Short mmCIF file of C-alpha atoms in Angstrom, two decimals:
data_model
loop_
_atom_site.label_atom_id
_atom_site.label_comp_id
_atom_site.label_asym_id
_atom_site.label_seq_id
_atom_site.Cartn_x
_atom_site.Cartn_y
_atom_site.Cartn_z
CA MET A 1 41.18 54.47 -59.55
CA LYS A 2 40.73 51.36 -57.44
CA GLY A 3 40.28 47.72 -58.41
CA ASN A 4 36.95 45.93 -58.76
CA SER A 5 37.20 44.13 -55.43
CA GLU A 6 37.89 47.44 -53.68
CA TYR A 7 34.81 49.07 -55.19
CA ARG A 8 32.66 46.11 -54.18
CA SER A 9 34.10 46.26 -50.66
CA LEU A 10 33.49 50.01 -50.42
CA ALA A 11 29.92 49.50 -51.62
CA ARG A 12 29.28 46.88 -48.93
CA MET A 13 30.71 49.19 -46.28
CA SER A 14 28.51 52.07 -47.44
CA LEU A 15 25.45 49.82 -47.41
CA SER A 16 26.15 48.45 -43.94
CA GLY A 17 22.91 48.87 -42.00
CA LYS A 18 21.13 50.07 -45.16
CA TRP A 19 20.46 46.81 -47.02
CA ALA A 20 16.79 46.74 -46.01
CA PHE A 21 16.45 50.40 -47.01
CA GLY A 22 17.99 49.55 -50.38
CA ALA A 23 15.59 46.66 -50.94
CA ILE A 24 12.55 48.79 -50.07
CA VAL A 25 13.70 51.62 -52.35
CA SER A 26 14.18 49.07 -55.14
CA ILE A 27 10.64 47.75 -54.63
CA ILE A 28 9.17 51.27 -54.68
CA CYS A 29 11.07 52.13 -57.84
CA TRP A 30 10.06 48.90 -59.57
CA VAL A 31 6.38 49.23 -58.66
CA ILE A 32 6.15 52.81 -59.93
CA MET A 33 8.18 52.29 -63.10
CA CYS A 34 7.13 48.80 -64.14
CA ALA A 35 3.80 47.83 -62.62
CA PRO A 36 1.67 50.36 -64.59
CA GLY A 37 3.47 49.30 -67.75
CA GLU A 38 2.78 45.64 -67.03
CA LEU A 39 -0.91 46.40 -66.51
CA VAL A 40 -1.26 48.11 -69.86
CA ASN A 41 0.90 45.48 -71.55
CA SER A 42 -1.66 42.92 -70.48
CA ALA A 43 -4.16 44.99 -72.42
CA SER A 44 -1.92 44.69 -75.53
CA ASP A 45 -0.95 48.36 -75.51
CA THR A 46 2.81 48.24 -75.10
CA GLN A 47 3.30 51.79 -76.39
CA ILE A 48 1.57 53.23 -73.33
CA GLY A 49 3.82 51.14 -71.10
CA GLN A 50 6.91 52.36 -72.96
CA LEU A 51 5.81 55.98 -72.75
CA TRP A 52 5.23 55.59 -69.01
CA GLY A 53 8.75 54.21 -68.59
CA ILE A 54 10.18 57.18 -70.49
CA ALA A 55 8.13 59.66 -68.47
CA MET A 56 9.54 58.11 -65.28
CA LEU A 57 13.18 58.74 -66.25
CA PRO A 58 13.54 61.26 -63.37
CA LEU A 59 12.59 58.45 -60.99
CA SER A 60 15.42 56.27 -62.29
CA TRP A 61 17.71 59.31 -61.88
CA GLY A 62 16.60 59.68 -58.27
CA TYR A 63 17.39 56.02 -57.67
CA THR A 64 20.87 56.36 -59.18
CA VAL A 65 21.96 59.52 -57.37
CA MET A 66 20.51 58.37 -54.05
CA TRP A 67 23.43 55.97 -53.73
CA LEU A 68 25.87 58.81 -54.31
CA GLY A 69 24.33 60.36 -51.20
CA VAL A 70 24.91 57.08 -49.35
CA VAL A 71 28.54 57.08 -50.46
CA ARG A 72 28.95 60.67 -49.28
CA LYS A 73 27.30 59.77 -45.95
CA ASP A 74 24.45 62.21 -46.47
CA ASP A 75 21.14 61.70 -44.72
CA VAL A 76 19.15 59.73 -47.26
CA ASN A 77 15.44 59.04 -47.19
CA TYR A 78 12.74 57.60 -49.40
CA GLY A 79 11.69 61.04 -50.59
CA MET A 80 15.02 61.49 -52.37
CA LEU A 81 13.83 58.93 -54.90
CA PHE A 82 11.51 61.62 -56.29
CA ASP A 83 13.99 64.52 -56.35
CA GLY A 84 14.24 64.32 -60.13
CA PHE A 85 10.66 65.56 -60.45
CA LYS A 86 11.66 68.86 -58.83
CA ASP A 87 13.83 69.58 -61.89
CA TYR A 88 11.80 67.49 -64.31
CA LEU A 89 12.58 68.99 -67.71
CA ARG A 90 16.36 69.19 -67.24
CA ILE A 91 16.60 65.64 -65.92
CA PHE A 92 14.03 64.15 -68.27
CA LEU A 93 15.32 65.71 -71.50
CA THR A 94 18.97 64.96 -70.73
CA LEU A 95 18.31 61.30 -69.93
CA LEU A 96 16.01 61.05 -72.94
CA LEU A 97 18.88 62.25 -75.13
CA VAL A 98 21.12 59.60 -73.55
CA GLN A 99 18.58 56.93 -74.50
CA ILE A 100 18.15 58.25 -78.03
CA TYR A 101 21.90 58.45 -78.66
CA THR A 102 22.44 54.97 -77.25
CA ILE A 103 19.66 53.47 -79.39
CA LEU A 104 21.01 55.17 -82.52
CA TRP A 105 24.46 53.72 -81.87
CA MET A 106 22.93 50.30 -81.19
CA LEU A 107 21.18 50.46 -84.55
CA LEU A 108 24.58 50.79 -86.21
CA LEU A 109 26.34 48.00 -84.30
CA ILE A 110 25.85 46.40 -80.89
CA ILE A 111 29.43 46.80 -79.64
CA PRO A 112 29.73 50.54 -80.45
CA GLY A 113 26.34 50.99 -78.77
CA ILE A 114 27.60 49.33 -75.58
CA VAL A 115 30.77 51.44 -75.67
CA LYS A 116 28.70 54.60 -75.99
CA ALA A 117 26.41 53.52 -73.16
CA TYR A 118 29.46 53.38 -70.90
CA SER A 119 30.61 56.75 -72.23
CA TYR A 120 27.28 58.23 -71.12
CA SER A 121 27.14 56.32 -67.81
CA MET A 122 28.17 59.20 -65.53
CA THR A 123 25.54 61.61 -66.87
CA SER A 124 23.13 61.18 -63.94
CA PHE A 125 25.85 61.86 -61.37
CA ILE A 126 26.99 64.90 -63.36
CA LEU A 127 23.45 66.28 -63.39
CA LYS A 128 23.38 65.87 -59.62
CA ASP A 129 26.66 67.68 -59.00
CA ASN A 130 26.09 70.39 -61.62
CA PRO A 131 22.56 71.81 -61.24
CA ASP A 132 23.04 74.24 -64.13
CA MET A 133 24.38 71.65 -66.60
CA LYS A 134 22.01 69.88 -68.98
CA TYR A 135 21.50 68.14 -72.30
CA ASP A 136 24.60 67.64 -74.46
CA ALA A 137 26.83 69.53 -72.02
CA ALA A 138 26.23 66.90 -69.32
CA ILE A 139 26.55 64.04 -71.80
CA ASN A 140 29.80 65.44 -73.22
CA GLU A 141 31.19 65.82 -69.70
CA SER A 142 30.42 62.16 -69.05
CA MET A 143 32.20 61.21 -72.27
CA ARG A 144 35.21 63.29 -71.24
CA MET A 145 35.39 61.75 -67.79
CA MET A 146 35.01 58.21 -69.11
CA GLN A 147 37.84 58.45 -71.65
CA GLY A 148 40.16 55.59 -70.81
CA HIS A 149 37.83 54.27 -68.08
CA LYS A 150 35.02 52.55 -69.99
CA MET A 151 36.62 49.12 -69.85
CA GLN A 152 37.26 49.45 -66.14
CA LEU A 153 33.58 50.15 -65.44
CA PHE A 154 32.57 47.32 -67.77
CA LEU A 155 34.80 44.90 -65.86
CA LEU A 156 33.39 46.17 -62.57
CA ASP A 157 29.89 45.38 -63.83
CA LEU A 158 31.07 41.99 -65.08
CA SER A 159 32.44 41.18 -61.62
CA PHE A 160 28.84 41.10 -60.32
CA ILE A 161 27.86 38.27 -62.66
CA GLY A 162 27.89 35.69 -59.86
CA TRP A 163 25.48 37.82 -57.86
CA PHE A 164 23.33 38.15 -60.98
CA PHE A 165 22.91 34.40 -61.35
CA LEU A 166 22.33 34.05 -57.61
CA SER A 167 19.56 36.64 -57.87
CA ILE A 168 17.93 34.59 -60.63
CA LEU A 169 18.08 31.47 -58.44
CA THR A 170 16.24 33.37 -55.69
CA LEU A 171 13.38 34.01 -58.14
CA GLY A 172 14.43 37.64 -58.53
CA ILE A 173 14.42 38.54 -54.84
CA GLY A 174 18.18 38.93 -54.89
CA PHE A 175 17.89 41.76 -57.40
CA LEU A 176 16.37 43.92 -54.65
CA PHE A 177 19.78 43.83 -52.97
CA LEU A 178 21.96 43.54 -56.08
CA ALA A 179 20.64 46.78 -57.61
CA PRO A 180 21.68 48.95 -54.62
CA TYR A 181 24.98 47.05 -54.43
CA VAL A 182 25.88 47.76 -58.07
CA SER A 183 24.57 51.33 -57.90
CA THR A 184 26.64 52.09 -54.80
CA ALA A 185 29.76 50.63 -56.43
CA HIS A 186 29.09 52.90 -59.42
CA ALA A 187 28.78 55.88 -57.08
CA HIS A 188 32.16 55.09 -55.54
CA PHE A 189 33.58 54.73 -59.06
CA TYR A 190 32.21 58.18 -59.97
CA LYS A 191 33.60 59.70 -56.79
CA ASP A 192 37.13 58.56 -57.72
CA LEU A 193 36.65 59.37 -61.38
CA LYS A 194 35.58 62.92 -60.61
CA ARG A 195 38.65 63.47 -58.44
CA GLU A 196 40.96 62.00 -61.07
CA THR A 197 39.53 63.93 -64.03
CA LEU A 198 39.20 67.38 -62.47
#
């Protein structure tokens, strides 16, 4: 496994010439996932907004695995954002389980919940690379792969904190570029992790 600066550098290299694409994909994803929820929230019906967000889990999956395609130098396009809907039940139910398990751990204690969230963090990539794997099998594979690597991924995320504050200073515009940056770094992390844990 590489160091944090190496993963950030690899992510920038992979995104060379694709920053605008990344920003547009981020806008599309945000509008679809959040805008309808915001509209109903304004009508004081937050449950509908929450249910919409849950129903759109395959969209968030498409966003995550799209950057794995960038890392692997595949031909990526905007349509890939919606690939999760082609295998809706497998993607939706697996990611729903991830959310449920994470929330249950968070209800016990915050720190164990965060640790578990990192244990489950490779689930989306695993679903992409293993079309027949689903539910607890995919989650357990993520837990296996992340044994001994959770802190490393946490520190990688922490290394983006400067970019996070810069994004806030730009009134949120920076997040359109930060999200692809972090996601691509995660994809590179998964690529190495998969090779190391085979």
